[in-house]
Amino acid sequence: MMSKFLPISILARASFILLLLWLAGCSTFFGKHGVFRGRGSDYLGSGPIKKIELPEGMESVSIEPMYQVPGVSAVDEFGDTVTLEEYKVPRPLPMGDKSEVGVKIQKLGGKRWIYLNASTAQVWPRTQFFLAETEVDVAVSNATAGLILTDWLEFSDDADNAVRFRIRLEKGIHPDTTEIHITHMTRPQSMFKEGLVELPWPQTSDDPEREAWMLKELANSLALTVDNNAASLLGQNVGGDLKAGFTRFDGEPTLQLRLPNKRAWATVSHASDREGFKIWEDRVNEGLLYVGYAPYDEDGEGFFSKLAFWSDGEALPNKAPYSMEQLLSNLKNSATVKARFSEIPGVKFSAESLKDPMGYLIVLHEQGEYVLVNIRDTRGERLPDAHAKEFLRLLRKNLI
């Protein structure tokens, strides 16, 4: 009886023959001389590329940049040219907490205004919304000037008079902050019967209580409606420039404030008592602050530690070794010192200096619409530019 199974030798032979056929097929299609041969190694056998021959009458032009890149000179925030090796990225200017819009009514003397840590691009449309919601008609709206003039209004408790408000939006001291100033004007209704409609605005509000009322109402509305995630393209240029910046005046690094003198003094005094600074004495009328400085650096020992004028680790004394009067009686007899201090009462210039003085003099002086701030040593001399700039940056950071 014949077995149902082929002998093992026959199966082995058949498998071997099939393997040979499969290998032969692979080489036929994918081998070196196959139909679908691999070309990954072709570059190994490639020769030099023959130079392109241009037709007669044509010339070859070397590759050149299409646009010339001009030389770029880097400058710091004071406008001074710096080399790449000298340049250091300045610390960012302080900004408000962007997680929540802060709204405050600030006061100085008889003046008050709204402060927001939001940009004018965010505040401008919401101010317009407030007026529309309260049904206050707008006579003039100028986004470029940041100015809104309301139409004449009549309060139910004062039918004999008409009132209007001037609302002025300005950029604050720091980036992405806004100040809103309001002026109130009231005039008898009888003046309108005589055709006197265009009237000059007063320097200060006719009724401080009406002004305070409008400030409070607007501040409450903005606190609820201003969103830090929304802004108006129309409002991006509202309010002009920031109220604080850097410049050079008479070749000296200078902090420039676009503020009234009293407010400039108040904000510089505040900054001069923060982050290592300590006010020892001041003279408001002369615009002088006598300060000490203890090295302070949020990132540990840094640039400011090099400016210490006493031993490491020693606390700043509560009282200066000399009074401001003594310092002003022993200023250096030089042109740069006289240019800044000669008009101050009681100042004397001397060739001799006091023994072991410490601290600095911060000097404020008006120049047109600006108040300029400089920092000098105890003899009234200019500091090295690098030191003066670092101190002014620190003062600018803490302005309010």
mmCIF file of C-alpha atoms in Angstrom:
data_model
loop_
_atom_site.group_PDB
_atom_site.id
_atom_site.type_symbol
_atom_site.label_atom_id
_atom_site.label_comp_id
_atom_site.label_asym_id
_atom_site.label_seq_id
_atom_site.Cartn_x
_atom_site.Cartn_y
_atom_site.Cartn_z
ATOM 1 C CA MET A 1 0.000 0.000 0.000
ATOM 2 C CA MET A 2 1.413 3.354 -1.007
ATOM 3 C CA SER A 3 2.133 5.930 1.755
ATOM 4 C CA LYS A 4 0.073 9.158 1.784
ATOM 5 C CA PHE A 5 3.170 11.201 2.640
ATOM 6 C CA LEU A 6 6.084 12.145 0.370
ATOM 7 C CA PRO A 7 9.519 11.159 1.467
ATOM 8 C CA ILE A 8 11.447 13.815 3.405
ATOM 9 C CA SER A 9 14.164 13.912 0.746
ATOM 10 C CA ILE A 10 11.672 14.938 -1.930
ATOM 11 C CA LEU A 11 10.289 17.796 0.278
ATOM 12 C CA ALA A 12 13.782 19.053 0.992
ATOM 13 C CA ARG A 13 14.644 19.107 -2.683
ATOM 14 C CA ALA A 14 11.469 20.975 -3.544
ATOM 15 C CA SER A 15 12.086 23.590 -0.829
ATOM 16 C CA PHE A 16 15.641 24.122 -2.024
ATOM 17 C CA ILE A 17 14.507 24.614 -5.622
ATOM 18 C CA LEU A 18 11.852 27.149 -4.526
ATOM 19 C CA LEU A 19 14.442 29.086 -2.509
ATOM 20 C CA LEU A 20 16.746 29.302 -5.528
ATOM 21 C CA LEU A 21 13.913 30.547 -7.690
ATOM 22 C CA TRP A 22 12.971 33.202 -5.083
ATOM 23 C CA LEU A 23 16.543 34.473 -4.815
ATOM 24 C CA ALA A 24 16.864 34.600 -8.558
ATOM 25 C CA GLY A 25 13.612 36.548 -8.778
ATOM 26 C CA CYS A 26 14.761 39.092 -6.178
ATOM 27 C CA SER A 27 17.965 39.766 -8.036
ATOM 28 C CA THR A 28 16.031 40.069 -11.249
ATOM 29 C CA PHE A 29 13.874 42.860 -9.834
ATOM 30 C CA PHE A 30 15.943 44.460 -7.028
ATOM 31 C CA GLY A 31 19.543 43.425 -7.566
ATOM 32 C CA LYS A 32 22.427 45.495 -8.848
ATOM 33 C CA HIS A 33 21.285 44.913 -12.399
ATOM 34 C CA GLY A 34 17.616 44.487 -11.527
ATOM 35 C CA VAL A 35 14.685 46.416 -12.860
ATOM 36 C CA PHE A 36 14.220 48.318 -9.570
ATOM 37 C CA ARG A 37 17.803 48.548 -8.482
ATOM 38 C CA GLY A 38 18.780 50.733 -5.506
ATOM 39 C CA ARG A 39 20.543 54.012 -6.342
ATOM 40 C CA GLY A 40 21.750 54.886 -2.837
ATOM 41 C CA SER A 41 25.413 54.283 -3.692
ATOM 42 C CA ASP A 42 25.476 55.915 -7.122
ATOM 43 C CA TYR A 43 27.212 59.028 -5.729
ATOM 44 C CA LEU A 44 30.304 56.934 -5.006
ATOM 45 C CA GLY A 45 30.910 56.484 -8.694
ATOM 46 C CA SER A 46 29.973 59.986 -9.830
ATOM 47 C CA GLY A 47 32.579 62.145 -11.536
ATOM 48 C CA PRO A 48 33.054 65.926 -11.790
ATOM 49 C CA ILE A 49 30.200 67.873 -13.339
ATOM 50 C CA LYS A 50 31.062 69.465 -16.605
ATOM 51 C CA LYS A 51 31.029 73.261 -16.502
ATOM 52 C CA ILE A 52 28.056 74.796 -18.207
ATOM 53 C CA GLU A 53 29.019 76.379 -21.482
ATOM 54 C CA LEU A 54 27.163 79.604 -22.156
ATOM 55 C CA PRO A 55 26.077 80.495 -25.663
ATOM 56 C CA GLU A 56 28.292 82.887 -27.537
ATOM 57 C CA GLY A 57 27.696 86.518 -26.573
ATOM 58 C CA MET A 58 26.682 85.802 -22.941
ATOM 59 C CA GLU A 59 28.818 86.378 -19.831
ATOM 60 C CA SER A 60 28.751 84.674 -16.457
ATOM 61 C CA VAL A 61 28.018 86.891 -13.407
ATOM 62 C CA SER A 62 29.136 85.960 -9.897
ATOM 63 C CA ILE A 63 26.444 85.399 -7.266
ATOM 64 C CA GLU A 64 25.701 88.604 -5.327
ATOM 65 C CA PRO A 65 23.109 89.535 -2.680
ATOM 66 C CA MET A 66 20.002 91.046 -4.214
ATOM 67 C CA TYR A 67 19.667 93.643 -1.419
ATOM 68 C CA GLN A 68 22.445 95.417 0.412
ATOM 69 C CA VAL A 69 22.202 94.995 4.201
ATOM 70 C CA PRO A 70 23.042 98.332 5.861
ATOM 71 C CA GLY A 71 25.269 98.500 8.891
ATOM 72 C CA VAL A 72 23.314 98.363 12.148
ATOM 73 C CA SER A 73 24.448 100.311 15.215
ATOM 74 C CA ALA A 74 22.951 99.207 18.533
ATOM 75 C CA VAL A 75 21.946 101.857 21.060
ATOM 76 C CA ASP A 76 20.793 101.599 24.653
ATOM 77 C CA GLU A 77 17.724 103.309 26.105
ATOM 78 C CA PHE A 78 19.765 106.489 26.682
ATOM 79 C CA GLY A 79 20.561 106.695 22.967
ATOM 80 C CA ASP A 80 24.232 105.781 23.411
ATOM 81 C CA THR A 81 25.876 103.583 20.801
ATOM 82 C CA VAL A 82 27.136 100.288 22.179
ATOM 83 C CA THR A 83 29.170 97.505 20.629
ATOM 84 C CA LEU A 84 27.964 93.925 20.547
ATOM 85 C CA GLU A 85 30.446 93.045 23.286
ATOM 86 C CA GLU A 86 29.313 95.929 25.509
ATOM 87 C CA TYR A 87 25.585 95.534 25.000
ATOM 88 C CA LYS A 88 23.543 94.014 27.794
ATOM 89 C CA VAL A 89 19.848 93.355 27.448
ATOM 90 C CA PRO A 90 18.191 95.751 29.930
ATOM 91 C CA ARG A 91 15.734 94.440 32.445
ATOM 92 C CA PRO A 92 12.153 94.802 31.245
ATOM 93 C CA LEU A 93 10.251 97.811 32.518
ATOM 94 C CA PRO A 94 7.763 96.963 35.266
ATOM 95 C CA MET A 95 4.231 96.288 34.136
ATOM 96 C CA GLY A 96 0.990 95.794 35.987
ATOM 97 C CA ASP A 97 -0.260 92.366 37.013
ATOM 98 C CA LYS A 98 -1.890 91.198 33.789
ATOM 99 C CA SER A 99 -3.940 88.483 35.519
ATOM 100 C CA GLU A 100 -6.354 91.150 36.763
ATOM 101 C CA VAL A 101 -6.978 94.773 35.851
ATOM 102 C CA GLY A 102 -6.187 97.059 38.772
ATOM 103 C CA VAL A 103 -8.103 100.341 38.980
ATOM 104 C CA LYS A 104 -7.229 103.055 41.500
ATOM 105 C CA ILE A 105 -8.121 106.681 42.085
ATOM 106 C CA GLN A 106 -4.874 108.461 42.916
ATOM 107 C CA LYS A 107 -4.598 111.867 44.591
ATOM 108 C CA LEU A 108 -1.870 114.455 44.925
ATOM 109 C CA GLY A 109 -2.772 117.758 46.522
ATOM 110 C CA GLY A 110 -6.026 118.929 44.990
ATOM 111 C CA LYS A 111 -5.690 116.757 41.879
ATOM 112 C CA ARG A 112 -7.019 113.245 41.364
ATOM 113 C CA TRP A 113 -7.039 110.807 38.465
ATOM 114 C CA ILE A 114 -7.816 107.180 37.604
ATOM 115 C CA TYR A 115 -4.914 104.752 37.254
ATOM 116 C CA LEU A 116 -5.269 101.397 35.473
ATOM 117 C CA ASN A 117 -2.695 98.702 34.740
ATOM 118 C CA ALA A 118 -4.163 98.303 31.265
ATOM 119 C CA SER A 119 -3.162 99.910 27.980
ATOM 120 C CA THR A 120 -4.980 102.840 26.402
ATOM 121 C CA ALA A 121 -5.955 100.477 23.571
ATOM 122 C CA GLN A 122 -7.997 98.527 26.122
ATOM 123 C CA VAL A 123 -9.360 101.478 28.103
ATOM 124 C CA TRP A 124 -10.419 103.796 25.251
ATOM 125 C CA PRO A 125 -13.348 101.688 23.895
ATOM 126 C CA ARG A 126 -14.614 100.881 27.400
ATOM 127 C CA THR A 127 -14.665 104.586 28.284
ATOM 128 C CA GLN A 128 -16.803 105.212 25.208
ATOM 129 C CA PHE A 129 -19.034 102.315 26.267
ATOM 130 C CA PHE A 130 -19.500 103.837 29.741
ATOM 131 C CA LEU A 131 -20.691 107.153 28.293
ATOM 132 C CA ALA A 132 -23.086 105.420 25.908
ATOM 133 C CA GLU A 133 -24.463 103.214 28.677
ATOM 134 C CA THR A 134 -25.094 106.192 30.977
ATOM 135 C CA GLU A 135 -26.675 108.126 28.072
ATOM 136 C CA VAL A 136 -24.116 110.929 28.202
ATOM 137 C CA ASP A 137 -23.876 112.530 24.757
ATOM 138 C CA VAL A 138 -20.379 113.020 23.346
ATOM 139 C CA ALA A 139 -19.630 116.286 21.544
ATOM 140 C CA VAL A 140 -15.983 115.573 20.624
ATOM 141 C CA SER A 141 -14.081 112.287 20.474
ATOM 142 C CA ASN A 142 -10.431 112.416 19.375
ATOM 143 C CA ALA A 143 -8.613 109.093 19.755
ATOM 144 C CA THR A 144 -5.235 110.486 18.681
ATOM 145 C CA ALA A 145 -5.346 113.127 21.410
ATOM 146 C CA GLY A 146 -7.039 110.766 23.865
ATOM 147 C CA LEU A 147 -9.725 113.407 24.376
ATOM 148 C CA ILE A 148 -13.477 113.125 24.958
ATOM 149 C CA LEU A 149 -15.707 116.168 25.503
ATOM 150 C CA THR A 150 -19.264 115.536 26.625
ATOM 151 C CA ASP A 151 -22.184 117.641 25.539
ATOM 152 C CA TRP A 152 -23.850 119.993 28.005
ATOM 153 C CA LEU A 153 -25.792 118.120 30.673
ATOM 154 C CA GLU A 154 -28.366 119.099 33.253
ATOM 155 C CA PHE A 155 -28.524 117.538 36.713
ATOM 156 C CA SER A 156 -31.933 117.200 38.323
ATOM 157 C CA ASP A 157 -30.709 118.813 41.538
ATOM 158 C CA ASP A 158 -29.340 121.896 39.715
ATOM 159 C CA ALA A 159 -31.707 123.009 36.972
ATOM 160 C CA ASP A 160 -30.218 126.518 36.811
ATOM 161 C CA ASN A 161 -26.822 125.337 35.533
ATOM 162 C CA ALA A 162 -25.490 123.210 32.693
ATOM 163 C CA VAL A 163 -22.375 121.064 33.082
ATOM 164 C CA ARG A 164 -19.994 119.177 30.838
ATOM 165 C CA PHE A 165 -16.915 117.002 31.341
ATOM 166 C CA ARG A 166 -13.559 116.742 29.632
ATOM 167 C CA ILE A 167 -12.097 113.221 29.819
ATOM 168 C CA ARG A 168 -8.430 112.866 28.897
ATOM 169 C CA LEU A 169 -6.684 109.482 28.534
ATOM 170 C CA GLU A 170 -2.891 109.401 28.803
ATOM 171 C CA LYS A 171 -0.261 106.696 28.860
ATOM 172 C CA GLY A 172 1.100 106.179 32.366
ATOM 173 C CA ILE A 173 4.634 106.092 33.738
ATOM 174 C CA HIS A 174 5.070 102.385 32.974
ATOM 175 C CA PRO A 175 4.217 100.378 29.818
ATOM 176 C CA ASP A 176 0.608 99.210 29.480
ATOM 177 C CA THR A 177 -0.751 101.595 32.090
ATOM 178 C CA THR A 178 -3.322 104.347 31.614
ATOM 179 C CA GLU A 179 -4.231 107.540 33.442
ATOM 180 C CA ILE A 180 -7.609 109.237 33.078
ATOM 181 C CA HIS A 181 -7.955 112.899 34.056
ATOM 182 C CA ILE A 182 -11.372 114.570 34.245
ATOM 183 C CA THR A 183 -12.213 118.281 34.304
ATOM 184 C CA HIS A 184 -15.696 119.556 35.165
ATOM 185 C CA MET A 185 -17.166 122.828 33.877
ATOM 186 C CA THR A 186 -20.452 124.420 34.954
ATOM 187 C CA ARG A 187 -22.148 127.506 33.509
ATOM 188 C CA PRO A 188 -25.528 129.202 34.089
ATOM 189 C CA GLN A 189 -28.302 128.175 31.707
ATOM 190 C CA SER A 190 -28.839 131.871 30.933
ATOM 191 C CA MET A 191 -25.528 131.981 29.019
ATOM 192 C CA PHE A 192 -26.889 129.592 26.405
ATOM 193 C CA LYS A 193 -29.839 131.843 25.732
ATOM 194 C CA GLU A 194 -27.291 134.511 24.828
ATOM 195 C CA GLY A 195 -25.554 132.124 22.399
ATOM 196 C CA LEU A 196 -22.397 131.628 24.485
ATOM 197 C CA VAL A 197 -21.798 127.922 23.848
ATOM 198 C CA GLU A 198 -18.054 127.676 23.120
ATOM 199 C CA LEU A 199 -16.410 128.478 26.439
ATOM 200 C CA PRO A 200 -12.790 128.031 27.550
ATOM 201 C CA TRP A 201 -12.101 125.184 29.957
ATOM 202 C CA PRO A 202 -11.009 126.064 33.506
ATOM 203 C CA GLN A 203 -7.567 125.029 34.777
ATOM 204 C CA THR A 204 -9.224 123.030 37.559
ATOM 205 C CA SER A 205 -12.758 121.692 37.899
ATOM 206 C CA ASP A 206 -15.458 124.211 38.772
ATOM 207 C CA ASP A 207 -17.009 121.689 41.150
ATOM 208 C CA PRO A 208 -14.566 119.163 42.695
ATOM 209 C CA GLU A 209 -17.494 117.068 43.953
ATOM 210 C CA ARG A 210 -18.918 116.633 40.452
ATOM 211 C CA GLU A 211 -15.455 115.701 39.217
ATOM 212 C CA ALA A 212 -15.035 113.154 42.026
ATOM 213 C CA TRP A 213 -18.454 111.686 41.226
ATOM 214 C CA MET A 214 -17.603 111.190 37.550
ATOM 215 C CA LEU A 215 -14.191 109.705 38.418
ATOM 216 C CA LYS A 216 -15.769 107.205 40.777
ATOM 217 C CA GLU A 217 -18.510 106.171 38.340
ATOM 218 C CA LEU A 218 -16.052 105.731 35.471
ATOM 219 C CA ALA A 219 -13.546 103.850 37.658
ATOM 220 C CA ASN A 220 -16.238 101.415 38.837
ATOM 221 C CA SER A 221 -17.356 100.795 35.263
ATOM 222 C CA LEU A 222 -13.817 100.213 33.973
ATOM 223 C CA ALA A 223 -13.050 97.816 36.825
ATOM 224 C CA LEU A 224 -15.893 95.612 35.582
ATOM 225 C CA THR A 225 -15.537 95.977 31.819
ATOM 226 C CA VAL A 226 -11.845 96.345 30.908
ATOM 227 C CA ASP A 227 -10.423 93.024 29.760
ATOM 228 C CA ASN A 228 -6.675 92.516 29.419
ATOM 229 C CA ASN A 229 -7.305 90.083 26.579
ATOM 230 C CA ALA A 230 -9.156 92.628 24.435
ATOM 231 C CA ALA A 231 -7.899 95.817 22.835
ATOM 232 C CA SER A 232 -8.895 98.342 20.193
ATOM 233 C CA LEU A 233 -6.701 99.013 17.180
ATOM 234 C CA LEU A 234 -8.100 102.549 17.221
ATOM 235 C CA GLY A 235 -6.833 103.068 20.758
ATOM 236 C CA GLN A 236 -3.260 101.915 20.217
ATOM 237 C CA ASN A 237 -1.914 105.446 19.761
ATOM 238 C CA VAL A 238 -4.110 107.105 22.384
ATOM 239 C CA GLY A 239 -2.425 109.232 25.012
ATOM 240 C CA GLY A 240 0.937 110.040 23.437
ATOM 241 C CA ASP A 241 4.187 108.768 24.956
ATOM 242 C CA LEU A 242 4.961 107.290 28.347
ATOM 243 C CA LYS A 243 5.458 109.837 31.113
ATOM 244 C CA ALA A 244 8.938 108.546 31.982
ATOM 245 C CA GLY A 245 11.948 107.789 29.810
ATOM 246 C CA PHE A 246 15.698 108.160 29.472
ATOM 247 C CA THR A 247 17.762 110.708 27.598
ATOM 248 C CA ARG A 248 21.039 112.625 27.761
ATOM 249 C CA PHE A 249 21.093 116.214 28.958
ATOM 250 C CA ASP A 250 24.345 118.149 28.618
ATOM 251 C CA GLY A 251 26.022 114.823 27.865
ATOM 252 C CA GLU A 252 24.859 113.228 31.136
ATOM 253 C CA PRO A 253 22.558 110.172 31.516
ATOM 254 C CA THR A 254 19.201 111.564 32.618
ATOM 255 C CA LEU A 255 15.787 110.330 33.714
ATOM 256 C CA GLN A 256 13.154 112.425 31.927
ATOM 257 C CA LEU A 257 9.681 112.870 33.449
ATOM 258 C CA ARG A 258 6.740 114.449 31.628
ATOM 259 C CA LEU A 259 5.001 115.375 34.867
ATOM 260 C CA PRO A 260 4.162 118.511 36.861
ATOM 261 C CA ASN A 261 6.932 119.460 39.269
ATOM 262 C CA LYS A 262 5.045 118.455 42.427
ATOM 263 C CA ARG A 263 4.134 115.043 41.093
ATOM 264 C CA ALA A 264 7.643 114.458 39.747
ATOM 265 C CA TRP A 265 9.056 115.223 43.196
ATOM 266 C CA ALA A 266 6.540 112.898 44.873
ATOM 267 C CA THR A 267 7.230 109.938 42.595
ATOM 268 C CA VAL A 268 11.036 110.343 42.655
ATOM 269 C CA SER A 269 10.935 110.627 46.459
ATOM 270 C CA HIS A 270 8.968 107.379 46.573
ATOM 271 C CA ALA A 271 11.466 105.622 44.290
ATOM 272 C CA SER A 272 14.420 107.012 46.279
ATOM 273 C CA ASP A 273 13.313 105.078 49.352
ATOM 274 C CA ARG A 274 12.959 101.634 47.712
ATOM 275 C CA GLU A 275 15.155 98.653 46.797
ATOM 276 C CA GLY A 276 18.316 99.648 48.618
ATOM 277 C CA PHE A 277 17.902 103.426 48.498
ATOM 278 C CA LYS A 278 17.400 105.340 51.739
ATOM 279 C CA ILE A 279 16.588 109.043 51.973
ATOM 280 C CA TRP A 280 18.736 110.770 54.568
ATOM 281 C CA GLU A 281 17.676 114.331 53.849
ATOM 282 C CA ASP A 282 15.728 116.290 51.259
ATOM 283 C CA ARG A 283 15.118 119.849 50.141
ATOM 284 C CA VAL A 284 11.892 120.184 48.203
ATOM 285 C CA ASN A 285 12.388 123.778 47.050
ATOM 286 C CA GLU A 286 15.864 123.037 45.679
ATOM 287 C CA GLY A 287 14.853 119.662 44.196
ATOM 288 C CA LEU A 288 17.575 117.796 46.119
ATOM 289 C CA LEU A 289 17.602 114.378 47.772
ATOM 290 C CA TYR A 290 20.547 113.099 49.809
ATOM 291 C CA VAL A 291 20.362 109.295 49.713
ATOM 292 C CA GLY A 292 22.339 106.274 50.761
ATOM 293 C CA TYR A 293 22.398 103.046 48.835
ATOM 294 C CA ALA A 294 22.831 99.506 50.144
ATOM 295 C CA PRO A 295 23.559 96.893 47.454
ATOM 296 C CA TYR A 296 20.298 95.284 46.447
ATOM 297 C CA ASP A 297 19.900 92.715 43.712
ATOM 298 C CA GLU A 298 16.955 90.362 43.331
ATOM 299 C CA ASP A 299 19.243 87.858 41.596
ATOM 300 C CA GLY A 300 21.887 87.871 44.304
ATOM 301 C CA GLU A 301 25.210 89.677 44.192
ATOM 302 C CA GLY A 302 25.412 91.642 40.990
ATOM 303 C CA PHE A 303 26.224 95.014 39.501
ATOM 304 C CA PHE A 304 24.933 97.060 42.438
ATOM 305 C CA SER A 305 27.152 95.246 44.913
ATOM 306 C CA LYS A 306 30.100 96.897 43.175
ATOM 307 C CA LEU A 307 28.712 100.329 44.043
ATOM 308 C CA ALA A 308 28.814 99.846 47.827
ATOM 309 C CA PHE A 309 30.853 102.500 49.556
ATOM 310 C CA TRP A 310 31.313 100.662 52.856
ATOM 311 C CA SER A 311 32.353 97.170 53.959
ATOM 312 C CA ASP A 312 30.506 94.071 52.760
ATOM 313 C CA GLY A 313 27.542 93.066 54.878
ATOM 314 C CA GLU A 314 27.426 96.343 56.817
ATOM 315 C CA ALA A 315 23.938 97.811 57.162
ATOM 316 C CA LEU A 316 23.187 101.259 55.809
ATOM 317 C CA PRO A 317 23.297 103.759 58.711
ATOM 318 C CA ASN A 318 20.075 105.529 59.668
ATOM 319 C CA LYS A 319 21.884 108.855 59.737
ATOM 320 C CA ALA A 320 24.419 110.119 57.226
ATOM 321 C CA PRO A 321 27.879 111.099 58.499
ATOM 322 C CA TYR A 322 27.348 114.612 57.126
ATOM 323 C CA SER A 323 24.325 116.842 56.673
ATOM 324 C CA MET A 324 23.232 118.076 53.275
ATOM 325 C CA GLU A 325 24.264 121.574 54.325
ATOM 326 C CA GLN A 326 27.819 120.336 54.922
ATOM 327 C CA LEU A 327 27.874 118.608 51.543
ATOM 328 C CA LEU A 328 26.602 121.694 49.720
ATOM 329 C CA SER A 329 29.289 123.780 51.437
ATOM 330 C CA ASN A 330 32.035 121.543 50.052
ATOM 331 C CA LEU A 331 31.106 120.883 46.443
ATOM 332 C CA LYS A 332 33.878 120.455 43.924
ATOM 333 C CA ASN A 333 35.047 123.584 42.163
ATOM 334 C CA SER A 334 34.460 122.376 38.610
ATOM 335 C CA ALA A 335 32.410 123.524 35.628
ATOM 336 C CA THR A 336 30.076 120.508 35.598
ATOM 337 C CA VAL A 337 29.268 120.934 39.295
ATOM 338 C CA LYS A 338 28.720 124.698 39.038
ATOM 339 C CA ALA A 339 26.420 124.234 36.051
ATOM 340 C CA ARG A 340 24.013 122.189 38.167
ATOM 341 C CA PHE A 341 24.370 123.640 41.687
ATOM 342 C CA SER A 342 25.379 127.309 41.346
ATOM 343 C CA GLU A 343 21.820 128.661 41.685
ATOM 344 C CA ILE A 344 21.068 126.747 44.901
ATOM 345 C CA PRO A 345 21.203 128.955 48.034
ATOM 346 C CA GLY A 346 24.075 128.255 50.432
ATOM 347 C CA VAL A 347 26.227 126.341 47.951
ATOM 348 C CA LYS A 348 30.000 126.750 48.206
ATOM 349 C CA PHE A 349 32.687 125.316 45.971
ATOM 350 C CA SER A 350 35.930 124.052 47.435
ATOM 351 C CA ALA A 351 39.091 122.219 46.405
ATOM 352 C CA GLU A 352 39.020 120.193 49.615
ATOM 353 C CA SER A 353 36.627 117.308 50.202
ATOM 354 C CA LEU A 354 35.074 115.975 53.392
ATOM 355 C CA LYS A 355 36.611 112.904 55.006
ATOM 356 C CA ASP A 356 34.910 109.591 54.140
ATOM 357 C CA PRO A 357 31.608 110.910 52.779
ATOM 358 C CA MET A 358 29.002 108.414 51.637
ATOM 359 C CA GLY A 359 25.858 108.477 49.571
ATOM 360 C CA TYR A 360 24.641 110.322 46.507
ATOM 361 C CA LEU A 361 22.781 113.489 45.565
ATOM 362 C CA ILE A 362 19.670 113.132 43.398
ATOM 363 C CA VAL A 363 18.968 116.389 41.566
ATOM 364 C CA LEU A 364 15.646 117.407 39.966
ATOM 365 C CA HIS A 365 15.326 120.445 37.711
ATOM 366 C CA GLU A 366 12.719 121.669 35.248
ATOM 367 C CA GLN A 367 13.486 121.911 31.560
ATOM 368 C CA GLY A 368 10.509 123.058 29.508
ATOM 369 C CA GLU A 369 7.637 120.612 29.929
ATOM 370 C CA TYR A 370 9.916 118.012 31.523
ATOM 371 C CA VAL A 371 11.460 117.436 34.925
ATOM 372 C CA LEU A 372 14.982 116.008 34.556
ATOM 373 C CA VAL A 373 16.590 113.775 37.171
ATOM 374 C CA ASN A 374 20.344 113.232 37.601
ATOM 375 C CA ILE A 375 22.392 111.454 40.234
ATOM 376 C CA ARG A 376 25.725 112.842 41.465
ATOM 377 C CA ASP A 377 28.325 111.944 44.075
ATOM 378 C CA THR A 378 28.628 113.814 47.389
ATOM 379 C CA ARG A 379 30.830 116.486 45.781
ATOM 380 C CA GLY A 380 28.308 117.121 43.030
ATOM 381 C CA GLU A 381 30.414 115.428 40.365
ATOM 382 C CA ARG A 382 28.957 113.215 37.657
ATOM 383 C CA LEU A 383 29.121 109.469 38.196
ATOM 384 C CA PRO A 384 30.646 107.194 35.563
ATOM 385 C CA ASP A 385 28.025 106.635 32.877
ATOM 386 C CA ALA A 386 27.573 102.938 33.662
ATOM 387 C CA HIS A 387 26.899 103.649 37.350
ATOM 388 C CA ALA A 388 24.573 106.574 36.670
ATOM 389 C CA LYS A 389 22.536 104.538 34.179
ATOM 390 C CA GLU A 390 22.072 101.620 36.571
ATOM 391 C CA PHE A 391 20.923 103.901 39.379
ATOM 392 C CA LEU A 392 18.507 105.762 37.086
ATOM 393 C CA ARG A 393 17.081 102.473 35.809
ATOM 394 C CA LEU A 394 16.416 101.435 39.392
ATOM 395 C CA LEU A 395 14.718 104.752 40.173
ATOM 396 C CA ARG A 396 12.600 104.521 37.033
ATOM 397 C CA LYS A 397 11.491 100.997 37.992
ATOM 398 C CA ASN A 398 9.985 102.226 41.273
ATOM 399 C CA LEU A 399 8.221 105.366 40.041
ATOM 400 C CA ILE A 400 4.505 105.539 40.758
#
